[in-house]
PDB file of N, CA and C in Angstrom:
ATOM      1  N   THR Y 611      -4.861   1.633   6.841  1.00 94.00           N
ATOM      2  CA  THR Y 611      -6.075   2.368   7.133  1.00 94.00           C
ATOM      3  C   THR Y 611      -7.137   1.984   6.104  1.00 94.00           C
ATOM      4  N   PHE Y 612      -8.292   2.623   6.168  1.00 96.00           N
ATOM      5  CA  PHE Y 612      -9.390   2.341   5.257  1.00 96.00           C
ATOM      6  C   PHE Y 612      -9.897   3.649   4.655  1.00 96.00           C
ATOM      7  N   LEU Y 613     -10.596   3.526   3.525  1.00 97.00           N
ATOM      8  CA  LEU Y 613     -11.244   4.705   2.949  1.00 97.00           C
ATOM      9  C   LEU Y 613     -12.363   5.177   3.871  1.00 97.00           C
ATOM     10  N   LYS Y 614     -12.545   6.482   3.924  1.00 96.00           N
ATOM     11  CA  LYS Y 614     -13.695   7.061   4.624  1.00 96.00           C
ATOM     12  C   LYS Y 614     -14.508   7.755   3.545  1.00 96.00           C
ATOM     13  N   GLY Y 615     -15.549   7.113   3.104  1.00 96.00           N
ATOM     14  CA  GLY Y 615     -16.344   7.605   1.983  1.00 96.00           C
ATOM     15  C   GLY Y 615     -15.907   6.911   0.701  1.00 96.00           C
ATOM     16  N   SER Y 616     -16.858   6.540  -0.102  1.00 97.00           N
ATOM     17  CA  SER Y 616     -16.568   5.814  -1.334  1.00 97.00           C
ATOM     18  C   SER Y 616     -15.949   6.732  -2.377  1.00 97.00           C
ATOM     19  N   VAL Y 617     -15.182   6.115  -3.284  1.00 98.00           N
ATOM     20  CA  VAL Y 617     -14.649   6.825  -4.447  1.00 98.00           C
ATOM     21  C   VAL Y 617     -15.188   6.132  -5.692  1.00 98.00           C
ATOM     22  N   TYR Y 618     -15.289   6.895  -6.777  1.00 98.00           N
ATOM     23  CA  TYR Y 618     -15.893   6.407  -8.009  1.00 98.00           C
ATOM     24  C   TYR Y 618     -14.969   6.696  -9.182  1.00 98.00           C
ATOM     25  N   PRO Y 619     -15.166   5.983 -10.300  1.00 98.00           N
ATOM     26  CA  PRO Y 619     -14.316   6.244 -11.459  1.00 98.00           C
ATOM     27  C   PRO Y 619     -14.307   7.737 -11.804  1.00 98.00           C
ATOM     28  N   GLY Y 620     -13.111   8.266 -12.000  1.00 98.00           N
ATOM     29  CA  GLY Y 620     -12.954   9.684 -12.315  1.00 98.00           C
ATOM     30  C   GLY Y 620     -12.610  10.545 -11.116  1.00 98.00           C
ATOM     31  N   ASP Y 621     -12.880  10.054  -9.894  1.00 98.00           N
ATOM     32  CA  ASP Y 621     -12.538  10.820  -8.690  1.00 98.00           C
ATOM     33  C   ASP Y 621     -11.019  10.941  -8.558  1.00 98.00           C
ATOM     34  N   THR Y 622     -10.566  12.049  -8.003  1.00 97.00           N
ATOM     35  CA  THR Y 622      -9.131  12.264  -7.788  1.00 97.00           C
ATOM     36  C   THR Y 622      -8.821  12.603  -6.329  1.00 97.00           C
ATOM     37  N   LYS Y 623      -9.824  12.479  -5.457  1.00 96.00           N
ATOM     38  CA  LYS Y 623      -9.616  12.761  -4.037  1.00 96.00           C
ATOM     39  C   LYS Y 623     -10.110  11.582  -3.218  1.00 96.00           C
ATOM     40  N   LEU Y 624      -9.454  11.378  -2.067  1.00 96.00           N
ATOM     41  CA  LEU Y 624      -9.886  10.335  -1.157  1.00 96.00           C
ATOM     42  C   LEU Y 624      -9.646  10.786   0.274  1.00 96.00           C
ATOM     43  N   LYS Y 625     -10.377  10.175   1.191  1.00 96.00           N
ATOM     44  CA  LYS Y 625     -10.235  10.486   2.600  1.00 96.00           C
ATOM     45  C   LYS Y 625      -9.998   9.191   3.355  1.00 96.00           C
ATOM     46  N   PHE Y 626      -9.112   9.241   4.366  1.00 95.00           N
ATOM     47  CA  PHE Y 626      -8.790   8.076   5.176  1.00 95.00           C
ATOM     48  C   PHE Y 626      -9.594   8.082   6.468  1.00 95.00           C
ATOM     49  N   GLN Y 627      -9.941   6.886   6.961  1.00 94.00           N
ATOM     50  CA  GLN Y 627     -10.642   6.772   8.245  1.00 94.00           C
ATOM     51  C   GLN Y 627      -9.744   7.129   9.417  1.00 94.00           C
ATOM     52  N   ASN Y 628      -8.460   6.774   9.319  1.00 92.00           N
ATOM     53  CA  ASN Y 628      -7.529   6.968  10.431  1.00 92.00           C
ATOM     54  C   ASN Y 628      -6.504   8.035  10.090  1.00 92.00           C
ATOM     55  N   ASP Y 629      -5.904   8.600  11.134  1.00 90.00           N
ATOM     56  CA  ASP Y 629      -4.815   9.549  10.924  1.00 90.00           C
ATOM     57  C   ASP Y 629      -3.619   8.836  10.310  1.00 90.00           C
ATOM     58  N   VAL Y 630      -3.024   9.462   9.312  1.00 90.00           N
ATOM     59  CA  VAL Y 630      -1.801   8.932   8.698  1.00 90.00           C
ATOM     60  C   VAL Y 630      -0.784  10.062   8.633  1.00 90.00           C
ATOM     61  N   ASP Y 631       0.471   9.692   8.627  1.00 85.00           N
ATOM     62  CA  ASP Y 631       1.533  10.700   8.494  1.00 85.00           C
ATOM     63  C   ASP Y 631       2.308  10.457   7.200  1.00 85.00           C
ATOM     64  N   TRP Y 632       1.583  10.067   6.157  1.00 89.00           N
ATOM     65  CA  TRP Y 632       2.201   9.744   4.881  1.00 89.00           C
ATOM     66  C   TRP Y 632       2.531  11.026   4.129  1.00 89.00           C
ATOM     67  N   PRO Y 633       3.771  11.201   3.730  1.00 89.00           N
ATOM     68  CA  PRO Y 633       4.163  12.434   3.047  1.00 89.00           C
ATOM     69  C   PRO Y 633       3.650  12.492   1.610  1.00 89.00           C
ATOM     70  N   ILE Y 634       3.545  13.706   1.107  1.00 92.00           N
ATOM     71  CA  ILE Y 634       3.186  13.915  -0.294  1.00 92.00           C
ATOM     72  C   ILE Y 634       4.232  13.207  -1.146  1.00 92.00           C
ATOM     73  N   GLY Y 635       3.772  12.541  -2.193  1.00 93.00           N
ATOM     74  CA  GLY Y 635       4.663  11.757  -3.040  1.00 93.00           C
ATOM     75  C   GLY Y 635       4.645  10.280  -2.697  1.00 93.00           C
ATOM     76  N   SER Y 636       3.986   9.911  -1.586  1.00 93.00           N
ATOM     77  CA  SER Y 636       3.913   8.506  -1.197  1.00 93.00           C
ATOM     78  C   SER Y 636       3.105   7.704  -2.206  1.00 93.00           C
ATOM     79  N   LYS Y 637       3.552   6.490  -2.468  1.00 94.00           N
ATOM     80  CA  LYS Y 637       2.818   5.569  -3.328  1.00 94.00           C
ATOM     81  C   LYS Y 637       1.903   4.741  -2.438  1.00 94.00           C
ATOM     82  N   ILE Y 638       0.610   4.664  -2.819  1.00 95.00           N
ATOM     83  CA  ILE Y 638      -0.371   3.915  -2.036  1.00 95.00           C
ATOM     84  C   ILE Y 638      -1.054   2.868  -2.905  1.00 95.00           C
ATOM     85  N   VAL Y 639      -1.705   1.927  -2.243  1.00 96.00           N
ATOM     86  CA  VAL Y 639      -2.529   0.942  -2.930  1.00 96.00           C
ATOM     87  C   VAL Y 639      -3.906   0.966  -2.286  1.00 96.00           C
ATOM     88  N   VAL Y 640      -4.942   0.954  -3.125  1.00 97.00           N
ATOM     89  CA  VAL Y 640      -6.328   0.914  -2.656  1.00 97.00           C
ATOM     90  C   VAL Y 640      -6.899  -0.431  -3.102  1.00 97.00           C
ATOM     91  N   ALA Y 641      -7.267  -1.261  -2.135  1.00 96.00           N
ATOM     92  CA  ALA Y 641      -7.734  -2.615  -2.425  1.00 96.00           C
ATOM     93  C   ALA Y 641      -9.089  -2.598  -3.108  1.00 96.00           C
ATOM     94  N   SER Y 642      -9.307  -3.608  -3.912  1.00 96.00           N
ATOM     95  CA  SER Y 642     -10.596  -3.784  -4.568  1.00 96.00           C
ATOM     96  C   SER Y 642     -11.664  -4.123  -3.536  1.00 96.00           C
ATOM     97  N   THR Y 643     -12.854  -3.586  -3.728  1.00 96.00           N
ATOM     98  CA  THR Y 643     -13.997  -3.987  -2.905  1.00 96.00           C
ATOM     99  C   THR Y 643     -15.006  -4.737  -3.779  1.00 96.00           C
ATOM    100  N   ASP Y 644     -14.554  -5.180  -4.921  1.00 94.00           N
ATOM    101  CA  ASP Y 644     -15.341  -5.958  -5.868  1.00 94.00           C
ATOM    102  C   ASP Y 644     -14.833  -7.396  -5.806  1.00 94.00           C
ATOM    103  N   TRP Y 645     -15.493  -8.286  -6.478  1.00 93.00           N
ATOM    104  CA  TRP Y 645     -15.013  -9.667  -6.559  1.00 93.00           C
ATOM    105  C   TRP Y 645     -13.743  -9.755  -7.394  1.00 93.00           C
ATOM    106  N   ASP Y 646     -13.496  -8.748  -8.197  1.00 94.00           N
ATOM    107  CA  ASP Y 646     -12.353  -8.743  -9.113  1.00 94.00           C
ATOM    108  C   ASP Y 646     -11.141  -8.086  -8.462  1.00 94.00           C
ATOM    109  N   ALA Y 647     -10.153  -8.890  -8.083  1.00 92.00           N
ATOM    110  CA  ALA Y 647      -8.949  -8.357  -7.442  1.00 92.00           C
ATOM    111  C   ALA Y 647      -8.159  -7.449  -8.372  1.00 92.00           C
ATOM    112  N   GLU Y 648      -8.408  -7.533  -9.680  1.00 94.00           N
ATOM    113  CA  GLU Y 648      -7.713  -6.674 -10.654  1.00 94.00           C
ATOM    114  C   GLU Y 648      -8.132  -5.208 -10.513  1.00 94.00           C
ATOM    115  N   GLN Y 649      -9.141  -4.942  -9.693  1.00 96.00           N
ATOM    116  CA  GLN Y 649      -9.583  -3.562  -9.487  1.00 96.00           C
ATOM    117  C   GLN Y 649      -8.809  -2.863  -8.374  1.00 96.00           C
ATOM    118  N   THR Y 650      -7.788  -3.508  -7.850  1.00 96.00           N
ATOM    119  CA  THR Y 650      -6.870  -2.858  -6.917  1.00 96.00           C
ATOM    120  C   THR Y 650      -6.097  -1.803  -7.688  1.00 96.00           C
ATOM    121  N   GLU Y 651      -5.910  -0.620  -7.087  1.00 97.00           N
ATOM    122  CA  GLU Y 651      -5.246   0.476  -7.803  1.00 97.00           C
ATOM    123  C   GLU Y 651      -4.065   1.029  -7.017  1.00 97.00           C
ATOM    124  N   GLU Y 652      -3.000   1.374  -7.750  1.00 96.00           N
ATOM    125  CA  GLU Y 652      -1.832   2.036  -7.176  1.00 96.00           C
ATOM    126  C   GLU Y 652      -1.835   3.487  -7.620  1.00 96.00           C
ATOM    127  N   LEU Y 653      -1.640   4.392  -6.660  1.00 97.00           N
ATOM    128  CA  LEU Y 653      -1.676   5.832  -6.924  1.00 97.00           C
ATOM    129  C   LEU Y 653      -0.605   6.523  -6.088  1.00 97.00           C
ATOM    130  N   ASP Y 654      -0.346   7.783  -6.398  1.00 96.00           N
ATOM    131  CA  ASP Y 654       0.558   8.608  -5.600  1.00 96.00           C
ATOM    132  C   ASP Y 654      -0.251   9.721  -4.944  1.00 96.00           C
ATOM    133  N   LEU Y 655       0.091  10.050  -3.697  1.00 95.00           N
ATOM    134  CA  LEU Y 655      -0.522  11.205  -3.027  1.00 95.00           C
ATOM    135  C   LEU Y 655       0.198  12.447  -3.523  1.00 95.00           C
ATOM    136  N   ILE Y 656      -0.537  13.399  -4.095  1.00 94.00           N
ATOM    137  CA  ILE Y 656       0.136  14.588  -4.635  1.00 94.00           C
ATOM    138  C   ILE Y 656      -0.196  15.883  -3.900  1.00 94.00           C
ATOM    139  N   GLU Y 657      -1.249  15.866  -3.086  1.00 93.00           N
ATOM    140  CA  GLU Y 657      -1.595  17.086  -2.347  1.00 93.00           C
ATOM    141  C   GLU Y 657      -2.474  16.735  -1.158  1.00 93.00           C
ATOM    142  N   SER Y 658      -2.249  17.423  -0.048  1.00 91.00           N
ATOM    143  CA  SER Y 658      -3.101  17.278   1.123  1.00 91.00           C
ATOM    144  C   SER Y 658      -4.083  18.437   1.111  1.00 91.00           C
ATOM    145  N   VAL Y 659      -5.369  18.123   1.033  1.00 88.00           N
ATOM    146  CA  VAL Y 659      -6.409  19.154   0.966  1.00 88.00           C
ATOM    147  C   VAL Y 659      -6.851  19.565   2.366  1.00 88.00           C
ATOM    148  N   ALA Y 660      -6.977  18.596   3.242  1.00 87.00           N
ATOM    149  CA  ALA Y 660      -7.405  18.821   4.628  1.00 87.00           C
ATOM    150  C   ALA Y 660      -6.974  17.603   5.431  1.00 87.00           C
ATOM    151  N   HIS Y 661      -7.352  17.561   6.701  1.00 86.00           N
ATOM    152  CA  HIS Y 661      -6.982  16.452   7.577  1.00 86.00           C
ATOM    153  C   HIS Y 661      -7.422  15.113   6.981  1.00 86.00           C
ATOM    154  N   ASN Y 662      -6.459  14.236   6.671  1.00 89.00           N
ATOM    155  CA  ASN Y 662      -6.708  12.907   6.097  1.00 89.00           C
ATOM    156  C   ASN Y 662      -7.451  12.942   4.762  1.00 89.00           C
ATOM    157  N   TYR Y 663      -7.364  14.034   4.047  1.00 93.00           N
ATOM    158  CA  TYR Y 663      -8.055  14.203   2.761  1.00 93.00           C
ATOM    159  C   TYR Y 663      -7.004  14.567   1.721  1.00 93.00           C
ATOM    160  N   TYR Y 664      -6.838  13.720   0.716  1.00 96.00           N
ATOM    161  CA  TYR Y 664      -5.736  13.864  -0.238  1.00 96.00           C
ATOM    162  C   TYR Y 664      -6.204  13.860  -1.681  1.00 96.00           C
ATOM    163  N   VAL Y 665      -5.387  14.484  -2.523  1.00 96.00           N
ATOM    164  CA  VAL Y 665      -5.539  14.415  -3.971  1.00 96.00           C
ATOM    165  C   VAL Y 665      -4.550  13.361  -4.460  1.00 96.00           C
ATOM    166  N   VAL Y 666      -4.993  12.511  -5.388  1.00 97.00           N
ATOM    167  CA  VAL Y 666      -4.140  11.462  -5.923  1.00 97.00           C
ATOM    168  C   VAL Y 666      -3.677  11.807  -7.335  1.00 97.00           C
ATOM    169  N   SER Y 667      -2.666  11.087  -7.808  1.00 96.00           N
ATOM    170  CA  SER Y 667      -1.963  11.408  -9.045  1.00 96.00           C
ATOM    171  C   SER Y 667      -2.764  11.196 -10.319  1.00 96.00           C
ATOM    172  N   LYS Y 668      -3.764  10.347 -10.271  1.00 97.00           N
ATOM    173  CA  LYS Y 668      -4.577  10.085 -11.464  1.00 97.00           C
ATOM    174  C   LYS Y 668      -5.976   9.689 -11.026  1.00 97.00           C
ATOM    175  N   PRO Y 669      -6.952   9.838 -11.901  1.00 98.00           N
ATOM    176  CA  PRO Y 669      -8.321   9.480 -11.532  1.00 98.00           C
ATOM    177  C   PRO Y 669      -8.461   7.981 -11.258  1.00 98.00           C
ATOM    178  N   PHE Y 670      -9.331   7.657 -10.326  1.00 98.00           N
ATOM    179  CA  PHE Y 670      -9.638   6.255 -10.068  1.00 98.00           C
ATOM    180  C   PHE Y 670     -10.279   5.645 -11.307  1.00 98.00           C
ATOM    181  N   GLN Y 671      -9.944   4.399 -11.575  1.00 98.00           N
ATOM    182  CA  GLN Y 671     -10.540   3.674 -12.696  1.00 98.00           C
ATOM    183  C   GLN Y 671     -11.757   2.870 -12.259  1.00 98.00           C
ATOM    184  N   PHE Y 672     -11.816   2.554 -10.954  1.00 98.00           N
ATOM    185  CA  PHE Y 672     -12.884   1.695 -10.439  1.00 98.00           C
ATOM    186  C   PHE Y 672     -13.497   2.314  -9.180  1.00 98.00           C
ATOM    187  N   ALA Y 673     -14.698   1.873  -8.856  1.00 98.00           N
ATOM    188  CA  ALA Y 673     -15.337   2.295  -7.602  1.00 98.00           C
ATOM    189  C   ALA Y 673     -14.750   1.483  -6.450  1.00 98.00           C
ATOM    190  N   HIS Y 674     -14.565   2.148  -5.295  1.00 98.00           N
ATOM    191  CA  HIS Y 674     -14.085   1.489  -4.078  1.00 98.00           C
ATOM    192  C   HIS Y 674     -14.971   1.951  -2.931  1.00 98.00           C
ATOM    193  N   SER Y 675     -15.524   0.998  -2.204  1.00 97.00           N
ATOM    194  CA  SER Y 675     -16.401   1.328  -1.080  1.00 97.00           C
ATOM    195  C   SER Y 675     -15.618   1.989   0.045  1.00 97.00           C
ATOM    196  N   GLY Y 676     -16.238   2.980   0.653  1.00 96.00           N
ATOM    197  CA  GLY Y 676     -15.664   3.614   1.829  1.00 96.00           C
ATOM    198  C   GLY Y 676     -16.594   3.515   3.008  1.00 96.00           C
ATOM    199  N   VAL Y 677     -17.503   2.543   2.945  1.00 95.00           N
ATOM    200  CA  VAL Y 677     -18.530   2.377   3.975  1.00 95.00           C
ATOM    201  C   VAL Y 677     -18.283   1.070   4.727  1.00 95.00           C
ATOM    202  N   PRO Y 678     -18.084   1.145   6.058  1.00 92.00           N
ATOM    203  CA  PRO Y 678     -17.903  -0.091   6.827  1.00 92.00           C
ATOM    204  C   PRO Y 678     -19.133  -0.979   6.689  1.00 92.00           C
ATOM    205  N   PRO Y 679     -19.031  -2.260   6.691  1.00 93.00           N
ATOM    206  CA  PRO Y 679     -17.826  -3.055   6.929  1.00 93.00           C
ATOM    207  C   PRO Y 679     -17.061  -3.405   5.667  1.00 93.00           C
ATOM    208  N   THR Y 680     -17.422  -2.802   4.534  1.00 93.00           N
ATOM    209  CA  THR Y 680     -16.760  -3.167   3.274  1.00 93.00           C
ATOM    210  C   THR Y 680     -15.803  -2.091   2.771  1.00 93.00           C
ATOM    211  N   ALA Y 681     -15.408  -1.177   3.634  1.00 96.00           N
ATOM    212  CA  ALA Y 681     -14.517  -0.094   3.214  1.00 96.00           C
ATOM    213  C   ALA Y 681     -13.190  -0.654   2.700  1.00 96.00           C
ATOM    214  N   ALA Y 682     -12.708  -0.075   1.619  1.00 97.00           N
ATOM    215  CA  ALA Y 682     -11.454  -0.528   1.011  1.00 97.00           C
ATOM    216  C   ALA Y 682     -10.267  -0.249   1.922  1.00 97.00           C
ATOM    217  N   GLU Y 683      -9.378  -1.221   2.000  1.00 96.00           N
ATOM    218  CA  GLU Y 683      -8.127  -1.020   2.717  1.00 96.00           C
ATOM    219  C   GLU Y 683      -7.198  -0.167   1.860  1.00 96.00           C
ATOM    220  N   VAL Y 684      -6.439   0.696   2.521  1.00 96.00           N
ATOM    221  CA  VAL Y 684      -5.451   1.528   1.831  1.00 96.00           C
ATOM    222  C   VAL Y 684      -4.104   1.252   2.492  1.00 96.00           C
ATOM    223  N   GLY Y 685      -3.127   0.920   1.678  1.00 93.00           N
ATOM    224  CA  GLY Y 685      -1.805   0.602   2.198  1.00 93.00           C
ATOM    225  C   GLY Y 685      -0.746   1.516   1.631  1.00 93.00           C
ATOM    226  N   LEU Y 686       0.275   1.738   2.404  1.00 92.00           N
ATOM    227  CA  LEU Y 686       1.408   2.561   1.989  1.00 92.00           C
ATOM    228  C   LEU Y 686       2.467   1.650   1.386  1.00 92.00           C
ATOM    229  N   LEU Y 687       2.801   1.886   0.129  1.00 89.00           N
ATOM    230  CA  LEU Y 687       3.815   1.084  -0.550  1.00 89.00           C
ATOM    231  C   LEU Y 687       5.199   1.700  -0.452  1.00 89.00           C
ATOM    232  N   SER Y 688       5.268   2.988  -0.200  1.00 84.00           N
ATOM    233  CA  SER Y 688       6.561   3.687  -0.193  1.00 84.00           C
ATOM    234  C   SER Y 688       7.460   3.266   0.951  1.00 84.00           C
ATOM    235  N   ARG Y 689       6.923   2.672   1.998  1.00 73.00           N
ATOM    236  CA  ARG Y 689       7.740   2.311   3.149  1.00 73.00           C
ATOM    237  C   ARG Y 689       7.999   0.820   3.251  1.00 73.00           C
ATOM    238  N   ASN Y 690       7.752   0.093   2.202  1.00 59.00           N
ATOM    239  CA  ASN Y 690       8.057  -1.335   2.248  1.00 59.00           C
ATOM    240  C   ASN Y 690       9.540  -1.527   2.480  1.00 59.00           C
ATOM    241  N   ILE Y 691       9.879  -2.587   3.129  1.00 68.00           N
ATOM    242  CA  ILE Y 691      11.273  -2.917   3.392  1.00 68.00           C
ATOM    243  C   ILE Y 691      11.716  -3.940   2.353  1.00 68.00           C
ATOM    244  N   ARG Y 692      12.801  -3.655   1.711  1.00 67.00           N
ATOM    245  CA  ARG Y 692      13.353  -4.588   0.737  1.00 67.00           C
ATOM    246  C   ARG Y 692      14.670  -5.127   1.290  1.00 67.00           C
ATOM    247  N   ILE Y 693      14.748  -6.437   1.364  1.00 69.00           N
ATOM    248  CA  ILE Y 693      15.967  -7.081   1.835  1.00 69.00           C
ATOM    249  C   ILE Y 693      16.578  -7.802   0.641  1.00 69.00           C
ATOM    250  N   THR Y 694      17.772  -7.405   0.262  1.00 68.00           N
ATOM    251  CA  THR Y 694      18.436  -8.007  -0.889  1.00 68.00           C
ATOM    252  C   THR Y 694      19.842  -8.431  -0.499  1.00 68.00           C
ATOM    253  N   SER Y 695      20.416  -9.272  -1.304  1.00 66.00           N
ATOM    254  CA  SER Y 695      21.799  -9.686  -1.076  1.00 66.00           C
ATOM    255  C   SER Y 695      22.411 -10.053  -2.415  1.00 66.00           C
ATOM    256  N   VAL Y 696      23.699 -10.185  -2.398  1.00 65.00           N
ATOM    257  CA  VAL Y 696      24.420 -10.654  -3.568  1.00 65.00           C
ATOM    258  C   VAL Y 696      24.691 -12.129  -3.346  1.00 65.00           C
ATOM    259  N   CYS Y 697      24.335 -12.940  -4.304  1.00 62.00           N
ATOM    260  CA  CYS Y 697      24.577 -14.371  -4.172  1.00 62.00           C
ATOM    261  C   CYS Y 697      26.066 -14.628  -4.345  1.00 62.00           C
ATOM    262  N   ASP Y 698      26.611 -15.380  -3.444  1.00 61.00           N
ATOM    263  CA  ASP Y 698      28.026 -15.734  -3.502  1.00 61.00           C
ATOM    264  C   ASP Y 698      28.116 -17.244  -3.554  1.00 61.00           C
ATOM    265  N   VAL Y 699      29.235 -17.741  -4.013  1.00 58.00           N
ATOM    266  CA  VAL Y 699      29.422 -19.179  -4.138  1.00 58.00           C
ATOM    267  C   VAL Y 699      30.623 -19.586  -3.310  1.00 58.00           C
ATOM    268  N   ASN Y 700      30.453 -20.673  -2.562  1.00 59.00           N
ATOM    269  CA  ASN Y 700      31.556 -21.241  -1.794  1.00 59.00           C
ATOM    270  C   ASN Y 700      32.584 -21.759  -2.800  1.00 59.00           C
ATOM    271  N   LYS Y 701      33.788 -21.239  -2.734  1.00 64.00           N
ATOM    272  CA  LYS Y 701      34.821 -21.556  -3.725  1.00 64.00           C
ATOM    273  C   LYS Y 701      35.204 -23.034  -3.736  1.00 64.00           C
ATOM    274  N   ASN Y 702      35.056 -23.722  -2.603  1.00 68.00           N
ATOM    275  CA  ASN Y 702      35.478 -25.116  -2.520  1.00 68.00           C
ATOM    276  C   ASN Y 702      34.508 -26.083  -3.180  1.00 68.00           C
ATOM    277  N   ASP Y 703      33.201 -25.874  -2.999  1.00 64.00           N
ATOM    278  CA  ASP Y 703      32.269 -26.872  -3.547  1.00 64.00           C
ATOM    279  C   ASP Y 703      31.198 -26.260  -4.455  1.00 64.00           C
ATOM    280  N   GLN Y 704      31.300 -24.987  -4.804  1.00 64.00           N
ATOM    281  CA  GLN Y 704      30.416 -24.309  -5.756  1.00 64.00           C
ATOM    282  C   GLN Y 704      28.953 -24.239  -5.319  1.00 64.00           C
ATOM    283  N   ARG Y 705      28.674 -24.463  -4.028  1.00 63.00           N
ATOM    284  CA  ARG Y 705      27.313 -24.297  -3.539  1.00 63.00           C
ATOM    285  C   ARG Y 705      27.099 -22.841  -3.149  1.00 63.00           C
ATOM    286  N   PRO Y 706      25.891 -22.330  -3.369  1.00 62.00           N
ATOM    287  CA  PRO Y 706      25.627 -20.944  -2.958  1.00 62.00           C
ATOM    288  C   PRO Y 706      25.753 -20.782  -1.448  1.00 62.00           C
ATOM    289  N   ILE Y 707      26.243 -19.641  -1.031  1.00 62.00           N
ATOM    290  CA  ILE Y 707      26.280 -19.285   0.379  1.00 62.00           C
ATOM    291  C   ILE Y 707      24.994 -18.519   0.659  1.00 62.00           C
ATOM    292  N   CYS Y 708      24.197 -19.008   1.576  1.00 66.00           N
ATOM    293  CA  CYS Y 708      22.875 -18.424   1.819  1.00 66.00           C
ATOM    294  C   CYS Y 708      22.745 -17.958   3.255  1.00 66.00           C
ATOM    295  N   GLY Y 709      21.826 -17.070   3.475  1.00 68.00           N
ATOM    296  CA  GLY Y 709      21.500 -16.601   4.808  1.00 68.00           C
ATOM    297  C   GLY Y 709      19.999 -16.638   4.994  1.00 68.00           C
ATOM    298  N   HIS Y 710      19.561 -16.521   6.214  1.00 70.00           N
ATOM    299  CA  HIS Y 710      18.140 -16.529   6.530  1.00 70.00           C
ATOM    300  C   HIS Y 710      17.823 -15.364   7.459  1.00 70.00           C
ATOM    301  N   PHE Y 711      16.608 -14.905   7.393  1.00 71.00           N
ATOM    302  CA  PHE Y 711      16.141 -13.908   8.336  1.00 71.00           C
ATOM    303  C   PHE Y 711      14.711 -14.258   8.721  1.00 71.00           C
ATOM    304  N   VAL Y 712      14.314 -13.809   9.886  1.00 73.00           N
ATOM    305  CA  VAL Y 712      12.985 -14.103  10.389  1.00 73.00           C
ATOM    306  C   VAL Y 712      12.305 -12.791  10.741  1.00 73.00           C
ATOM    307  N   ILE Y 713      11.074 -12.660  10.292  1.00 71.00           N
ATOM    308  CA  ILE Y 713      10.232 -11.523  10.681  1.00 71.00           C
ATOM    309  C   ILE Y 713       9.161 -12.105  11.578  1.00 71.00           C
ATOM    310  N   SER Y 714       9.088 -11.608  12.790  1.00 70.00           N
ATOM    311  CA  SER Y 714       8.171 -12.186  13.760  1.00 70.00           C
ATOM    312  C   SER Y 714       7.360 -11.093  14.440  1.00 70.00           C
ATOM    313  N   HIS Y 715       6.096 -11.329  14.599  1.00 66.00           N
ATOM    314  CA  HIS Y 715       5.241 -10.413  15.342  1.00 66.00           C
ATOM    315  C   HIS Y 715       5.327 -10.799  16.815  1.00 66.00           C
ATOM    316  N   THR Y 716       5.616  -9.832  17.636  1.00 67.00           N
ATOM    317  CA  THR Y 716       5.707 -10.090  19.077  1.00 67.00           C
ATOM    318  C   THR Y 716       4.681  -9.246  19.805  1.00 67.00           C
ATOM    319  N   PRO Y 717       4.422  -9.528  21.065  1.00 65.00           N
ATOM    320  CA  PRO Y 717       3.478  -8.709  21.831  1.00 65.00           C
ATOM    321  C   PRO Y 717       3.968  -7.269  22.013  1.00 65.00           C
ATOM    322  N   HIS Y 718       5.229  -7.010  21.705  1.00 63.00           N
ATOM    323  CA  HIS Y 718       5.783  -5.691  21.899  1.00 63.00           C
ATOM    324  C   HIS Y 718       5.848  -4.864  20.624  1.00 63.00           C
ATOM    325  N   GLY Y 719       5.266  -5.336  19.537  1.00 52.00           N
ATOM    326  CA  GLY Y 719       5.248  -4.562  18.299  1.00 52.00           C
ATOM    327  C   GLY Y 719       5.946  -5.204  17.162  1.00 52.00           C
TER     328      GLY Y 719
END
């Protein structure tokens, strides 16, 4: 989703343009709207004030635009999928045993 309304250094509330069902405690990322990608910020949602209006865990350090077409993207980090495995070695020739997976976007979702 995107910010609805700009946020400024020291602000602790933000509003989303779209409906989200992100639970309190979710970790989010707010993309930089500056030339400096280091202004991307990670925060936690700690309270829902109203529809799509949340309080975050700490004050913003940087300004982020909430005005289209430059509104900051907001992403949910708490639902990322992590795929891990234990590396094993083929006992006969000491080469690692590996697997592959494919993530593909289809017309069905």
